[in-house]
């Protein structure tokens, strides 16, 4: 599978982008960075987006992706999220005030709504376009769920933002063909208290999470806060676990 990392940071400036990933050009995970780094025609190939949680850095480009899709003659965009996350998106974002609810507006180009929402029950695997999707709850400051994606005998795991957690690692350890795990390390070790308080990981607690993971696949730290990125990178290296990597904004072939 091909993993395009459009954004690998928990903050943004001219050279660092918010969380956004695309697999095989059509399946996105989080939408902090999608429209701002994809051409109009690349956006038209996105068929589905899984949203881990409603924090602004993970949904910034989602209203714009939906809006652009409305003016394209392509099939509807499917938004996946765990049930509790979807309820917040509907109530607080696509509420007709912050942004229209495009699921109720017929596109003049296709005669159908440009977007459809699919709420997922955490722990229950569904199949979409021959890809298995399992949302799994993680431990963040607000309702949040990562996702395990299985396709063509390979699997990839995205936790999204999380503090120390359990369930997604249990599921990961039981999943066949895991080729990569993308989790986070937001703050350096000297800000452990802030990481704990905001339900994020530091390299130190990332290292503790690694011990819960029994699969032999690279485990990437994403969502670094910009001012501390060098410290976080060197602290991840100092874990001396060959699986521990820092996620870069580039294309990976897995
Ligand atoms: Zn975030
Ligand atoms: Zn968050």
PDB file of C-alpha atoms and ligand atoms in Angstrom:
ATOM      1  CA  UNK A   1       0.000   0.000   0.000  1.00  0.00           C
ATOM      2  CA  UNK A   2       1.028   3.584  -0.501  1.00  0.00           C
ATOM      3  CA  UNK A   3       0.797   6.010   2.408  1.00  0.00           C
ATOM      4  CA  UNK A   4       0.928   9.708   1.574  1.00  0.00           C
ATOM      5  CA  UNK A   5       1.642  11.786   4.674  1.00  0.00           C
ATOM      6  CA  UNK A   6       0.298  15.260   3.980  1.00  0.00           C
ATOM      7  CA  UNK A   7       0.652  16.450   7.561  1.00  0.00           C
ATOM      8  CA  UNK A   8       2.584  14.942  10.477  1.00  0.00           C
ATOM      9  CA  UNK A   9       2.453  17.707  13.057  1.00  0.00           C
ATOM     10  CA  UNK A  10       0.208  18.796  15.912  1.00  0.00           C
ATOM     11  CA  UNK A  11       0.559  22.432  14.816  1.00  0.00           C
ATOM     12  CA  UNK A  12       1.020  24.288  11.547  1.00  0.00           C
ATOM     13  CA  UNK A  13       3.189  26.926   9.932  1.00  0.00           C
ATOM     14  CA  UNK A  14       4.566  27.443   6.426  1.00  0.00           C
ATOM     15  CA  UNK A  15       6.640  24.238   6.601  1.00  0.00           C
ATOM     16  CA  UNK A  16       4.686  21.963   8.951  1.00  0.00           C
ATOM     17  CA  UNK A  17       1.217  20.581   8.366  1.00  0.00           C
ATOM     18  CA  UNK A  18      -1.654  19.292  10.495  1.00  0.00           C
ATOM     19  CA  UNK A  19      -2.582  15.606  10.600  1.00  0.00           C
ATOM     20  CA  UNK A  20      -3.695  14.182   7.252  1.00  0.00           C
ATOM     21  CA  UNK A  21      -2.943  10.860   5.558  1.00  0.00           C
ATOM     22  CA  UNK A  22      -4.039   9.289   2.264  1.00  0.00           C
ATOM     23  CA  UNK A  23      -3.800   5.600   1.427  1.00  0.00           C
ATOM     24  CA  UNK A  24      -3.635   4.477  -2.199  1.00  0.00           C
ATOM     25  CA  UNK A  25      -4.888   7.915  -3.309  1.00  0.00           C
ATOM     26  CA  UNK A  26      -8.522   7.316  -2.246  1.00  0.00           C
ATOM     27  CA  UNK A  27      -8.837   6.617   1.486  1.00  0.00           C
ATOM     28  CA  UNK A  28      -7.952   9.423   3.908  1.00  0.00           C
ATOM     29  CA  UNK A  29      -7.435   9.369   7.650  1.00  0.00           C
ATOM     30  CA  UNK A  30      -7.989  12.733   9.338  1.00  0.00           C
ATOM     31  CA  UNK A  31      -8.436  15.974   7.485  1.00  0.00           C
ATOM     32  CA  UNK A  32      -6.205  18.584   9.103  1.00  0.00           C
ATOM     33  CA  UNK A  33      -4.372  18.757   5.784  1.00  0.00           C
ATOM     34  CA  UNK A  34      -6.152  17.505   2.666  1.00  0.00           C
ATOM     35  CA  UNK A  35      -7.406  20.311   0.423  1.00  0.00           C
ATOM     36  CA  UNK A  36      -4.386  22.491   1.186  1.00  0.00           C
ATOM     37  CA  UNK A  37      -1.987  19.843  -0.189  1.00  0.00           C
ATOM     38  CA  UNK A  38      -4.092  18.029  -2.823  1.00  0.00           C
ATOM     39  CA  UNK A  39      -5.029  19.332  -6.258  1.00  0.00           C
ATOM     40  CA  UNK A  40      -8.700  19.593  -7.196  1.00  0.00           C
ATOM     41  CA  UNK A  41      -8.433  16.404  -9.264  1.00  0.00           C
ATOM     42  CA  UNK A  42      -6.601  14.544  -6.446  1.00  0.00           C
ATOM     43  CA  UNK A  43      -9.424  15.587  -4.107  1.00  0.00           C
ATOM     44  CA  UNK A  44     -11.972  14.155  -6.532  1.00  0.00           C
ATOM     45  CA  UNK A  45     -10.338  10.705  -6.131  1.00  0.00           C
ATOM     46  CA  UNK A  46     -10.823  10.654  -2.339  1.00  0.00           C
ATOM     47  CA  UNK A  47     -13.737   8.297  -1.737  1.00  0.00           C
ATOM     48  CA  UNK A  48     -13.734   8.178   2.055  1.00  0.00           C
ATOM     49  CA  UNK A  49     -12.258   9.927   5.084  1.00  0.00           C
ATOM     50  CA  UNK A  50     -12.011   8.432   8.566  1.00  0.00           C
ATOM     51  CA  UNK A  51     -12.008  11.110  11.279  1.00  0.00           C
ATOM     52  CA  UNK A  52     -10.370  10.095  14.561  1.00  0.00           C
ATOM     53  CA  UNK A  53     -11.771  12.968  16.640  1.00  0.00           C
ATOM     54  CA  UNK A  54     -13.233  16.439  16.219  1.00  0.00           C
ATOM     55  CA  UNK A  55     -10.283  18.587  17.381  1.00  0.00           C
ATOM     56  CA  UNK A  56      -9.743  21.386  14.850  1.00  0.00           C
ATOM     57  CA  UNK A  57      -6.257  20.213  13.832  1.00  0.00           C
ATOM     58  CA  UNK A  58      -7.816  16.944  12.549  1.00  0.00           C
ATOM     59  CA  UNK A  59     -10.788  18.400  10.688  1.00  0.00           C
ATOM     60  CA  UNK A  60      -9.565  21.786   9.426  1.00  0.00           C
ATOM     61  CA  UNK A  61      -9.784  20.864   5.712  1.00  0.00           C
ATOM     62  CA  UNK A  62     -12.877  18.657   5.936  1.00  0.00           C
ATOM     63  CA  UNK A  63     -15.518  21.379   5.292  1.00  0.00           C
ATOM     64  CA  UNK A  64     -13.501  22.488   2.247  1.00  0.00           C
ATOM     65  CA  UNK A  65     -13.095  18.955   0.893  1.00  0.00           C
ATOM     66  CA  UNK A  66     -16.860  18.451   1.188  1.00  0.00           C
ATOM     67  CA  UNK A  67     -17.500  21.798  -0.464  1.00  0.00           C
ATOM     68  CA  UNK A  68     -15.118  21.059  -3.365  1.00  0.00           C
ATOM     69  CA  UNK A  69     -16.660  17.628  -3.862  1.00  0.00           C
ATOM     70  CA  UNK A  70     -20.069  19.209  -4.158  1.00  0.00           C
ATOM     71  CA  UNK A  71     -18.946  20.898  -7.369  1.00  0.00           C
ATOM     72  CA  UNK A  72     -17.380  17.753  -8.873  1.00  0.00           C
ATOM     73  CA  UNK A  73     -19.179  15.110 -10.901  1.00  0.00           C
ATOM     74  CA  UNK A  74     -17.896  12.212  -8.765  1.00  0.00           C
ATOM     75  CA  UNK A  75     -19.493   9.768  -6.353  1.00  0.00           C
ATOM     76  CA  UNK A  76     -20.303  10.875  -2.803  1.00  0.00           C
ATOM     77  CA  UNK A  77     -17.604  11.308  -0.211  1.00  0.00           C
ATOM     78  CA  UNK A  78     -18.126   8.955   2.728  1.00  0.00           C
ATOM     79  CA  UNK A  79     -17.171  10.311   6.156  1.00  0.00           C
ATOM     80  CA  UNK A  80     -16.446   7.565   8.680  1.00  0.00           C
ATOM     81  CA  UNK A  81     -16.124   8.186  12.405  1.00  0.00           C
ATOM     82  CA  UNK A  82     -16.929   6.389  15.622  1.00  0.00           C
ATOM     83  CA  UNK A  83     -20.514   7.079  16.681  1.00  0.00           C
ATOM     84  CA  UNK A  84     -19.676   9.543  19.484  1.00  0.00           C
ATOM     85  CA  UNK A  85     -17.269  11.446  17.212  1.00  0.00           C
ATOM     86  CA  UNK A  86     -19.855  11.649  14.433  1.00  0.00           C
ATOM     87  CA  UNK A  87     -22.436  13.036  16.852  1.00  0.00           C
ATOM     88  CA  UNK A  88     -20.079  15.884  17.754  1.00  0.00           C
ATOM     89  CA  UNK A  89     -19.294  16.593  14.072  1.00  0.00           C
ATOM     90  CA  UNK A  90     -23.015  16.784  13.281  1.00  0.00           C
ATOM     91  CA  UNK A  91     -23.910  18.876  16.295  1.00  0.00           C
ATOM     92  CA  UNK A  92     -20.971  21.288  16.344  1.00  0.00           C
ATOM     93  CA  UNK A  93     -19.559  21.490  12.794  1.00  0.00           C
ATOM     94  CA  UNK A  94     -22.020  20.399  10.083  1.00  0.00           C
ATOM     95  CA  UNK A  95     -24.864  22.074  11.924  1.00  0.00           C
ATOM     96  CA  UNK A  96     -25.925  24.662   9.361  1.00  0.00           C
ATOM     97  CA  UNK A  97     -24.144  27.409  11.296  1.00  0.00           C
ATOM     98  CA  UNK A  98     -20.412  26.633  11.215  1.00  0.00           C
ATOM     99  CA  UNK A  99     -20.900  24.794   7.885  1.00  0.00           C
ATOM    100  CA  UNK A 100     -23.878  23.440   5.953  1.00  0.00           C
ATOM    101  CA  UNK A 101     -24.903  19.818   6.284  1.00  0.00           C
ATOM    102  CA  UNK A 102     -24.077  18.765   2.722  1.00  0.00           C
ATOM    103  CA  UNK A 103     -25.563  15.309   3.318  1.00  0.00           C
ATOM    104  CA  UNK A 104     -28.952  16.960   2.851  1.00  0.00           C
ATOM    105  CA  UNK A 105     -28.112  18.978  -0.278  1.00  0.00           C
ATOM    106  CA  UNK A 106     -28.427  17.460  -3.741  1.00  0.00           C
ATOM    107  CA  UNK A 107     -25.440  18.071  -6.031  1.00  0.00           C
ATOM    108  CA  UNK A 108     -26.479  19.477  -9.422  1.00  0.00           C
ATOM    109  CA  UNK A 109     -23.683  17.394 -10.983  1.00  0.00           C
ATOM    110  CA  UNK A 110     -24.684  13.958  -9.695  1.00  0.00           C
ATOM    111  CA  UNK A 111     -28.296  14.332  -8.524  1.00  0.00           C
ATOM    112  CA  UNK A 112     -27.202  12.933  -5.140  1.00  0.00           C
ATOM    113  CA  UNK A 113     -25.829  14.446  -1.911  1.00  0.00           C
ATOM    114  CA  UNK A 114     -22.079  15.055  -2.167  1.00  0.00           C
ATOM    115  CA  UNK A 115     -21.390  13.510   1.221  1.00  0.00           C
ATOM    116  CA  UNK A 116     -22.679  10.659   3.346  1.00  0.00           C
ATOM    117  CA  UNK A 117     -21.912   9.969   7.007  1.00  0.00           C
ATOM    118  CA  UNK A 118     -21.256   6.488   8.367  1.00  0.00           C
ATOM    119  CA  UNK A 119     -21.058   6.078  12.128  1.00  0.00           C
ATOM    120  CA  UNK A 120     -19.017   3.105  13.268  1.00  0.00           C
ATOM    121  CA  UNK A 121     -19.417   1.060  16.422  1.00  0.00           C
ATOM    122  CA  UNK A 122     -15.984   0.817  18.065  1.00  0.00           C
ATOM    123  CA  UNK A 123     -14.581  -2.704  17.829  1.00  0.00           C
ATOM    124  CA  UNK A 124     -16.916  -3.765  14.995  1.00  0.00           C
ATOM    125  CA  UNK A 125     -15.183  -4.411  11.650  1.00  0.00           C
ATOM    126  CA  UNK A 126     -16.928  -3.282   8.486  1.00  0.00           C
ATOM    127  CA  UNK A 127     -15.882  -3.640   4.839  1.00  0.00           C
ATOM    128  CA  UNK A 128     -15.856  -0.710   2.426  1.00  0.00           C
ATOM    129  CA  UNK A 129     -14.475  -1.054  -1.129  1.00  0.00           C
ATOM    130  CA  UNK A 130     -12.799  -4.333  -0.070  1.00  0.00           C
ATOM    131  CA  UNK A 131     -11.029  -2.604   2.828  1.00  0.00           C
ATOM    132  CA  UNK A 132     -11.720  -3.751   6.379  1.00  0.00           C
ATOM    133  CA  UNK A 133     -12.194  -0.825   8.765  1.00  0.00           C
ATOM    134  CA  UNK A 134     -12.289  -1.230  12.518  1.00  0.00           C
ATOM    135  CA  UNK A 135     -12.658   1.864  14.694  1.00  0.00           C
ATOM    136  CA  UNK A 136     -11.100   1.327  18.114  1.00  0.00           C
ATOM    137  CA  UNK A 137     -11.505   3.753  21.013  1.00  0.00           C
ATOM    138  CA  UNK A 138      -8.365   5.443  22.320  1.00  0.00           C
ATOM    139  CA  UNK A 139      -7.734   7.624  25.376  1.00  0.00           C
ATOM    140  CA  UNK A 140      -7.783  11.314  24.503  1.00  0.00           C
ATOM    141  CA  UNK A 141      -9.299  14.418  26.103  1.00  0.00           C
ATOM    142  CA  UNK A 142     -12.536  14.034  24.114  1.00  0.00           C
ATOM    143  CA  UNK A 143     -14.244  11.048  22.413  1.00  0.00           C
ATOM    144  CA  UNK A 144     -11.684   9.637  19.973  1.00  0.00           C
ATOM    145  CA  UNK A 145     -11.137   6.407  18.067  1.00  0.00           C
ATOM    146  CA  UNK A 146      -8.257   5.202  15.954  1.00  0.00           C
ATOM    147  CA  UNK A 147      -8.698   2.845  13.036  1.00  0.00           C
ATOM    148  CA  UNK A 148      -7.267  -0.440  11.789  1.00  0.00           C
ATOM    149  CA  UNK A 149      -7.375  -0.704   7.985  1.00  0.00           C
ATOM    150  CA  UNK A 150      -6.924  -4.083   6.285  1.00  0.00           C
ATOM    151  CA  UNK A 151      -6.420  -4.391   2.542  1.00  0.00           C
ATOM    152  CA  UNK A 152      -4.826  -6.963   0.230  1.00  0.00           C
ATOM    153  CA  UNK A 153      -3.356  -8.922   3.139  1.00  0.00           C
ATOM    154  CA  UNK A 154      -1.765  -5.838   4.705  1.00  0.00           C
ATOM    155  CA  UNK A 155      -2.932  -3.811   7.685  1.00  0.00           C
ATOM    156  CA  UNK A 156      -2.100  -0.335   8.965  1.00  0.00           C
ATOM    157  CA  UNK A 157      -3.080   1.151  12.317  1.00  0.00           C
ATOM    158  CA  UNK A 158      -3.703   4.844  13.088  1.00  0.00           C
ATOM    159  CA  UNK A 159      -4.363   5.796  16.686  1.00  0.00           C
ATOM    160  CA  UNK A 160      -4.859   9.519  16.109  1.00  0.00           C
ATOM    161  CA  UNK A 161      -4.246  11.582  19.245  1.00  0.00           C
ATOM    162  CA  UNK A 162      -4.004   9.480  22.371  1.00  0.00           C
ATOM    163  CA  UNK A 163      -2.485   9.205  25.780  1.00  0.00           C
ATOM    164  CA  UNK A 164      -1.508   5.806  27.165  1.00  0.00           C
ATOM    165  CA  UNK A 165      -4.096   3.317  25.862  1.00  0.00           C
ATOM    166  CA  UNK A 166      -4.882  -0.404  25.709  1.00  0.00           C
ATOM    167  CA  UNK A 167      -7.663  -1.590  23.423  1.00  0.00           C
ATOM    168  CA  UNK A 168      -6.151  -0.600  20.086  1.00  0.00           C
ATOM    169  CA  UNK A 169      -2.927  -2.449  20.931  1.00  0.00           C
ATOM    170  CA  UNK A 170      -4.870  -5.611  21.850  1.00  0.00           C
ATOM    171  CA  UNK A 171      -6.627  -5.424  18.475  1.00  0.00           C
ATOM    172  CA  UNK A 172      -3.377  -4.618  16.660  1.00  0.00           C
ATOM    173  CA  UNK A 173      -1.631  -7.616  18.221  1.00  0.00           C
ATOM    174  CA  UNK A 174      -4.417  -9.893  16.921  1.00  0.00           C
ATOM    175  CA  UNK A 175      -4.382  -8.415  13.394  1.00  0.00           C
ATOM    176  CA  UNK A 176      -2.565 -10.234  10.581  1.00  0.00           C
ATOM    177  CA  UNK A 177      -0.163  -8.471   8.212  1.00  0.00           C
ATOM    178  CA  UNK A 178       0.396  -5.228  10.136  1.00  0.00           C
ATOM    179  CA  UNK A 179       2.934  -3.243   8.074  1.00  0.00           C
ATOM    180  CA  UNK A 180       2.890   0.056   9.994  1.00  0.00           C
ATOM    181  CA  UNK A 181       1.488   1.714  13.107  1.00  0.00           C
ATOM    182  CA  UNK A 182       1.062   5.483  13.220  1.00  0.00           C
ATOM    183  CA  UNK A 183       0.674   6.931  16.693  1.00  0.00           C
ATOM    184  CA  UNK A 184       1.868  10.125  18.271  1.00  0.00           C
ATOM    185  CA  UNK A 185       4.502  11.860  20.397  1.00  0.00           C
ATOM    186  CA  UNK A 186       3.314  15.428  20.866  1.00  0.00           C
ATOM    187  CA  UNK A 187       5.560  16.822  23.586  1.00  0.00           C
ATOM    188  CA  UNK A 188       9.180  16.245  24.663  1.00  0.00           C
ATOM    189  CA  UNK A 189       9.972  14.314  27.826  1.00  0.00           C
ATOM    190  CA  UNK A 190      10.485  17.447  29.929  1.00  0.00           C
ATOM    191  CA  UNK A 191       6.811  18.320  29.313  1.00  0.00           C
ATOM    192  CA  UNK A 192       5.473  14.964  30.481  1.00  0.00           C
ATOM    193  CA  UNK A 193       3.002  16.629  32.871  1.00  0.00           C
ATOM    194  CA  UNK A 194       1.467  18.615  30.006  1.00  0.00           C
ATOM    195  CA  UNK A 195       1.353  15.498  27.812  1.00  0.00           C
ATOM    196  CA  UNK A 196      -0.446  13.591  30.576  1.00  0.00           C
ATOM    197  CA  UNK A 197      -2.853  16.440  31.305  1.00  0.00           C
ATOM    198  CA  UNK A 198      -3.847  16.801  27.622  1.00  0.00           C
ATOM    199  CA  UNK A 199      -3.959  13.030  26.947  1.00  0.00           C
ATOM    200  CA  UNK A 200      -1.026  12.911  24.557  1.00  0.00           C
ATOM    201  CA  UNK A 201       2.226  10.921  24.481  1.00  0.00           C
ATOM    202  CA  UNK A 202       5.838  12.010  24.913  1.00  0.00           C
ATOM    203  CA  UNK A 203       8.749   9.857  23.654  1.00  0.00           C
ATOM    204  CA  UNK A 204       8.924   8.363  27.156  1.00  0.00           C
ATOM    205  CA  UNK A 205       5.285   7.242  27.194  1.00  0.00           C
ATOM    206  CA  UNK A 206       5.520   6.333  23.460  1.00  0.00           C
ATOM    207  CA  UNK A 207       8.255   3.932  24.626  1.00  0.00           C
ATOM    208  CA  UNK A 208       5.881   2.472  27.224  1.00  0.00           C
ATOM    209  CA  UNK A 209       3.210   1.986  24.526  1.00  0.00           C
ATOM    210  CA  UNK A 210       5.786   0.166  22.345  1.00  0.00           C
ATOM    211  CA  UNK A 211       6.090  -2.493  25.058  1.00  0.00           C
ATOM    212  CA  UNK A 212       2.360  -3.247  24.649  1.00  0.00           C
ATOM    213  CA  UNK A 213       2.779  -3.873  20.903  1.00  0.00           C
ATOM    214  CA  UNK A 214       3.911  -7.370  19.964  1.00  0.00           C
ATOM    215  CA  UNK A 215       3.896  -7.014  16.168  1.00  0.00           C
ATOM    216  CA  UNK A 216       7.175  -6.468  14.344  1.00  0.00           C
ATOM    217  CA  UNK A 217       6.373  -3.384  12.273  1.00  0.00           C
ATOM    218  CA  UNK A 218       7.569   0.220  12.298  1.00  0.00           C
ATOM    219  CA  UNK A 219       5.777   2.388  14.848  1.00  0.00           C
ATOM    220  CA  UNK A 220       5.716   6.024  13.771  1.00  0.00           C
ATOM    221  CA  UNK A 221       5.488   9.065  16.038  1.00  0.00           C
ATOM    222  CA  UNK A 222       3.355  11.759  14.425  1.00  0.00           C
ATOM    223  CA  UNK A 223       1.736  14.954  15.757  1.00  0.00           C
ATOM    224  CA  UNK A 224       4.955  16.562  17.040  1.00  0.00           C
ATOM    225  CA  UNK A 225       4.542  20.112  18.314  1.00  0.00           C
ATOM    226  CA  UNK A 226       6.732  22.308  16.110  1.00  0.00           C
ATOM    227  CA  UNK A 227       9.020  24.056  18.644  1.00  0.00           C
ATOM    228  CA  UNK A 228      10.058  20.711  20.131  1.00  0.00           C
ATOM    229  CA  UNK A 229      10.387  18.583  17.006  1.00  0.00           C
ATOM    230  CA  UNK A 230      14.187  18.111  17.229  1.00  0.00           C
ATOM    231  CA  UNK A 231      14.043  17.155  20.924  1.00  0.00           C
ATOM    232  CA  UNK A 232      11.231  14.697  20.257  1.00  0.00           C
ATOM    233  CA  UNK A 233      13.113  13.142  17.327  1.00  0.00           C
ATOM    234  CA  UNK A 234      16.289  12.597  19.337  1.00  0.00           C
ATOM    235  CA  UNK A 235      14.312  11.212  22.296  1.00  0.00           C
ATOM    236  CA  UNK A 236      12.539   8.731  19.972  1.00  0.00           C
ATOM    237  CA  UNK A 237      15.959   7.627  18.640  1.00  0.00           C
ATOM    238  CA  UNK A 238      17.227   7.237  22.204  1.00  0.00           C
ATOM    239  CA  UNK A 239      14.515   4.661  22.932  1.00  0.00           C
ATOM    240  CA  UNK A 240      16.823   2.243  21.068  1.00  0.00           C
ATOM    241  CA  UNK A 241      13.888   0.218  19.709  1.00  0.00           C
ATOM    242  CA  UNK A 242      14.401  -0.434  16.012  1.00  0.00           C
ATOM    243  CA  UNK A 243      10.623  -0.186  15.414  1.00  0.00           C
ATOM    244  CA  UNK A 244      10.458   3.403  16.747  1.00  0.00           C
ATOM    245  CA  UNK A 245      10.457   6.003  13.961  1.00  0.00           C
ATOM    246  CA  UNK A 246       9.448   9.593  13.458  1.00  0.00           C
ATOM    247  CA  UNK A 247       6.771  10.108  10.789  1.00  0.00           C
ATOM    248  CA  UNK A 248       7.868  12.413   7.959  1.00  0.00           C
ATOM    249  CA  UNK A 249       5.757  14.357   5.475  1.00  0.00           C
ATOM    250  CA  UNK A 250       6.509  12.179   2.452  1.00  0.00           C
ATOM    251  CA  UNK A 251       5.192   9.165   0.546  1.00  0.00           C
ATOM    252  CA  UNK A 252       5.795   5.731   2.032  1.00  0.00           C
ATOM    253  CA  UNK A 253       5.485   2.421   0.185  1.00  0.00           C
ATOM    254  CA  UNK A 254       4.578  -0.300   2.687  1.00  0.00           C
TER     255      UNK A 254
HETATM  256 ZN1  LIG B   1      -4.323  16.799  17.349  1.00  0.00          ZN
HETATM  257 ZN1  LIG B   2      -6.681  15.999  19.764  1.00  0.00          ZN
END
